[in-house]
């Protein structure tokens, strides 16, 4: 896979503009560099709550603000980066081994996540210090 995919990056998705309403799409291994194994979404987030707060050993993902807005905070040994997602035709590609959390969800926001793996609790690193130790290996 091309090196560009080793770091997180925003992907502009196709947007078919139409007076009847716009349309965007994602195809595995085309707009995104992995096979889509799982799709999940986060919604009805009460004001002030945050989600995430973990890293994945293997899972890569694409995060899309299908509706509303929220911030994705990424952290690893390169430091902290923050991405504000608020357009349904942009996705944030997040490779494995990045600590990520999501916060500042707007009312009625809808966060779609396309994941490269099935759900597996063993793939999670939920302790930040364990994550740092894992990176140092
Ligand atoms: P989790 O990924 O920990 O959410 P967050 O990091 O945003 O708080 O998932 C929350 C719970 O949902 C956890 O108990 C596992 C369960 N879950 C599944 O069963 N399947 C899934 O695909 C996901 C993403 C979570």
CSV table of C-alpha atoms and ligand atoms in Angstrom, one decimal:
chain,number,residue,atom,x,y,z
A,1,UNK,CA,0.0,0.0,0.0
A,2,UNK,CA,1.2,3.5,-0.8
A,3,UNK,CA,3.1,5.2,2.1
A,4,UNK,CA,0.6,8.1,2.1
A,5,UNK,CA,-1.7,5.7,4.0
A,6,UNK,CA,0.7,5.2,6.9
A,7,UNK,CA,-0.5,8.5,8.4
A,8,UNK,CA,-3.9,9.8,9.1
A,9,UNK,CA,-5.4,12.1,6.4
A,10,UNK,CA,-8.6,13.7,5.3
A,11,UNK,CA,-10.1,12.1,2.2
A,12,UNK,CA,-12.4,14.1,0.0
A,13,UNK,CA,-15.2,11.8,-1.1
A,14,UNK,CA,-17.0,12.0,-4.4
A,15,UNK,CA,-19.8,14.5,-4.3
A,16,UNK,CA,-22.4,14.3,-7.0
A,17,UNK,CA,-24.1,17.6,-6.9
A,18,UNK,CA,-27.7,17.6,-8.0
A,19,UNK,CA,-30.6,20.1,-7.6
A,20,UNK,CA,-32.6,17.2,-6.1
A,21,UNK,CA,-30.0,16.8,-3.4
A,22,UNK,CA,-26.3,15.8,-3.3
A,23,UNK,CA,-24.9,12.2,-3.2
A,24,UNK,CA,-21.6,10.9,-2.0
A,25,UNK,CA,-20.2,7.4,-1.8
A,26,UNK,CA,-17.4,5.2,-0.6
A,27,UNK,CA,-16.1,2.0,-2.1
A,28,UNK,CA,-13.6,-0.3,-0.3
A,29,UNK,CA,-10.1,-0.2,-1.7
A,30,UNK,CA,-11.0,2.7,-3.9
A,31,UNK,CA,-11.6,5.9,-1.9
A,32,UNK,CA,-10.2,4.2,1.2
A,33,UNK,CA,-7.2,1.9,1.6
A,34,UNK,CA,-8.8,-1.0,3.3
A,35,UNK,CA,-11.6,-3.6,2.9
A,36,UNK,CA,-14.7,-2.5,4.8
A,37,UNK,CA,-15.4,-5.3,7.4
A,38,UNK,CA,-17.7,-3.4,9.7
A,39,UNK,CA,-19.8,-0.2,9.8
A,40,UNK,CA,-21.0,1.4,13.0
A,41,UNK,CA,-22.3,4.8,14.0
A,42,UNK,CA,-22.5,7.0,17.1
A,43,UNK,CA,-25.5,9.2,17.6
A,44,UNK,CA,-27.6,10.8,20.4
A,45,UNK,CA,-24.5,11.9,22.1
A,46,UNK,CA,-25.5,14.1,25.1
A,47,UNK,CA,-23.8,17.6,25.3
A,48,UNK,CA,-20.3,17.5,26.7
A,49,UNK,CA,-19.8,13.8,26.3
A,50,UNK,CA,-16.8,12.3,24.5
A,51,UNK,CA,-16.3,8.9,22.8
A,52,UNK,CA,-13.3,6.8,22.0
A,53,UNK,CA,-10.3,7.3,24.2
A,54,UNK,CA,-8.4,4.2,23.0
A,55,UNK,CA,-6.2,2.9,20.2
A,56,UNK,CA,-6.5,-0.2,18.0
A,57,UNK,CA,-3.7,-2.6,17.5
A,58,UNK,CA,-4.9,-3.5,14.0
A,59,UNK,CA,-8.1,-1.7,13.1
A,60,UNK,CA,-7.9,1.0,10.5
A,61,UNK,CA,-11.0,3.2,10.1
A,62,UNK,CA,-12.6,6.0,8.2
A,63,UNK,CA,-14.6,8.5,10.3
A,64,UNK,CA,-17.3,10.6,8.6
A,65,UNK,CA,-19.6,13.3,10.1
A,66,UNK,CA,-22.7,12.2,8.2
A,67,UNK,CA,-24.6,14.9,10.0
A,68,UNK,CA,-23.6,17.8,12.4
A,69,UNK,CA,-20.1,18.2,13.6
A,70,UNK,CA,-17.5,16.8,16.1
A,71,UNK,CA,-13.8,16.9,16.7
A,72,UNK,CA,-11.5,13.9,16.4
A,73,UNK,CA,-8.3,14.2,18.6
A,74,UNK,CA,-5.4,11.9,17.6
A,75,UNK,CA,-2.3,11.3,19.6
A,76,UNK,CA,0.8,9.2,19.2
A,77,UNK,CA,4.5,9.8,19.5
A,78,UNK,CA,4.2,12.5,16.8
A,79,UNK,CA,2.1,14.6,19.2
A,80,UNK,CA,-1.6,15.6,19.3
A,81,UNK,CA,-3.6,16.5,16.2
A,82,UNK,CA,-7.2,17.7,16.0
A,83,UNK,CA,-9.6,17.4,13.1
A,84,UNK,CA,-13.0,19.1,13.0
A,85,UNK,CA,-15.4,17.1,10.9
A,86,UNK,CA,-18.5,18.9,9.7
A,87,UNK,CA,-19.0,17.9,6.0
A,88,UNK,CA,-20.5,14.5,5.0
A,89,UNK,CA,-18.2,14.4,1.9
A,90,UNK,CA,-15.0,14.3,3.9
A,91,UNK,CA,-13.7,11.2,5.8
A,92,UNK,CA,-10.8,11.1,8.2
A,93,UNK,CA,-8.7,8.0,7.6
A,94,UNK,CA,-7.1,6.8,10.9
A,95,UNK,CA,-4.6,4.0,10.7
A,96,UNK,CA,-4.0,1.6,13.6
A,97,UNK,CA,-1.9,2.5,16.6
A,98,UNK,CA,-3.1,6.0,17.1
A,99,UNK,CA,-4.8,7.1,20.3
A,100,UNK,CA,-8.2,8.7,19.3
A,101,UNK,CA,-11.1,10.3,21.0
A,102,UNK,CA,-14.0,12.3,19.7
A,103,UNK,CA,-15.6,15.3,21.4
A,104,UNK,CA,-17.7,18.5,20.9
A,105,UNK,CA,-20.5,16.6,19.3
A,106,UNK,CA,-23.2,19.0,18.0
A,107,UNK,CA,-26.8,18.4,18.6
A,108,UNK,CA,-28.1,15.6,16.4
A,109,UNK,CA,-24.7,14.8,15.0
A,110,UNK,CA,-24.2,11.4,13.4
A,111,UNK,CA,-20.7,9.8,13.3
A,112,UNK,CA,-20.2,7.0,10.8
A,113,UNK,CA,-17.2,4.7,11.2
A,114,UNK,CA,-16.1,2.3,8.6
A,115,UNK,CA,-13.7,-0.3,10.1
A,116,UNK,CA,-11.2,-2.7,8.6
A,117,UNK,CA,-11.8,-5.4,11.2
A,118,UNK,CA,-14.6,-7.2,13.1
A,119,UNK,CA,-15.3,-6.0,16.6
A,120,UNK,CA,-12.7,-7.6,18.9
A,121,UNK,CA,-12.1,-6.3,22.4
A,122,UNK,CA,-8.6,-7.7,22.3
A,123,UNK,CA,-7.7,-5.2,19.5
A,124,UNK,CA,-8.4,-2.3,21.9
A,125,UNK,CA,-5.7,-0.6,24.0
A,126,UNK,CA,-7.8,1.3,26.5
A,127,UNK,CA,-5.0,2.4,28.8
A,128,UNK,CA,-3.0,5.4,27.6
A,129,UNK,CA,0.2,4.4,29.4
A,130,UNK,CA,-0.1,0.9,28.0
A,131,UNK,CA,-0.5,2.5,24.5
A,132,UNK,CA,2.8,4.4,25.0
A,133,UNK,CA,4.5,1.2,26.1
A,134,UNK,CA,3.1,-0.6,23.1
A,135,UNK,CA,4.4,2.1,20.7
A,136,UNK,CA,7.9,1.9,22.3
A,137,UNK,CA,8.1,-1.8,21.6
B,1,LIG,P1,-16.4,1.4,22.2
B,1,LIG,O1,-15.6,1.2,20.9
B,1,LIG,O2,-15.6,1.2,23.5
B,1,LIG,O3,-16.9,2.9,22.1
B,1,LIG,P2,-16.3,4.3,22.5
B,1,LIG,O4,-14.8,4.1,22.5
B,1,LIG,O5,-16.8,5.3,21.6
B,1,LIG,O6,-16.7,4.5,23.9
B,1,LIG,O7,-17.7,0.6,22.2
B,1,LIG,C1,-18.6,0.7,23.2
B,1,LIG,C2,-19.3,-0.6,23.5
B,1,LIG,O8,-19.9,-1.1,22.4
B,1,LIG,C3,-18.3,-1.7,24.0
B,1,LIG,O9,-18.8,-2.3,25.1
B,1,LIG,C4,-18.2,-2.6,22.8
B,1,LIG,C5,-19.5,-2.4,22.1
B,1,LIG,N1,-19.2,-2.5,20.6
B,1,LIG,C6,-19.6,-3.7,19.9
B,1,LIG,O10,-20.2,-4.6,20.5
B,1,LIG,N2,-19.4,-3.7,18.6
B,1,LIG,C7,-18.8,-2.7,17.9
B,1,LIG,O11,-18.7,-2.8,16.6
B,1,LIG,C8,-18.4,-1.6,18.6
B,1,LIG,C9,-17.7,-0.4,17.9
B,1,LIG,C10,-18.6,-1.5,20.0
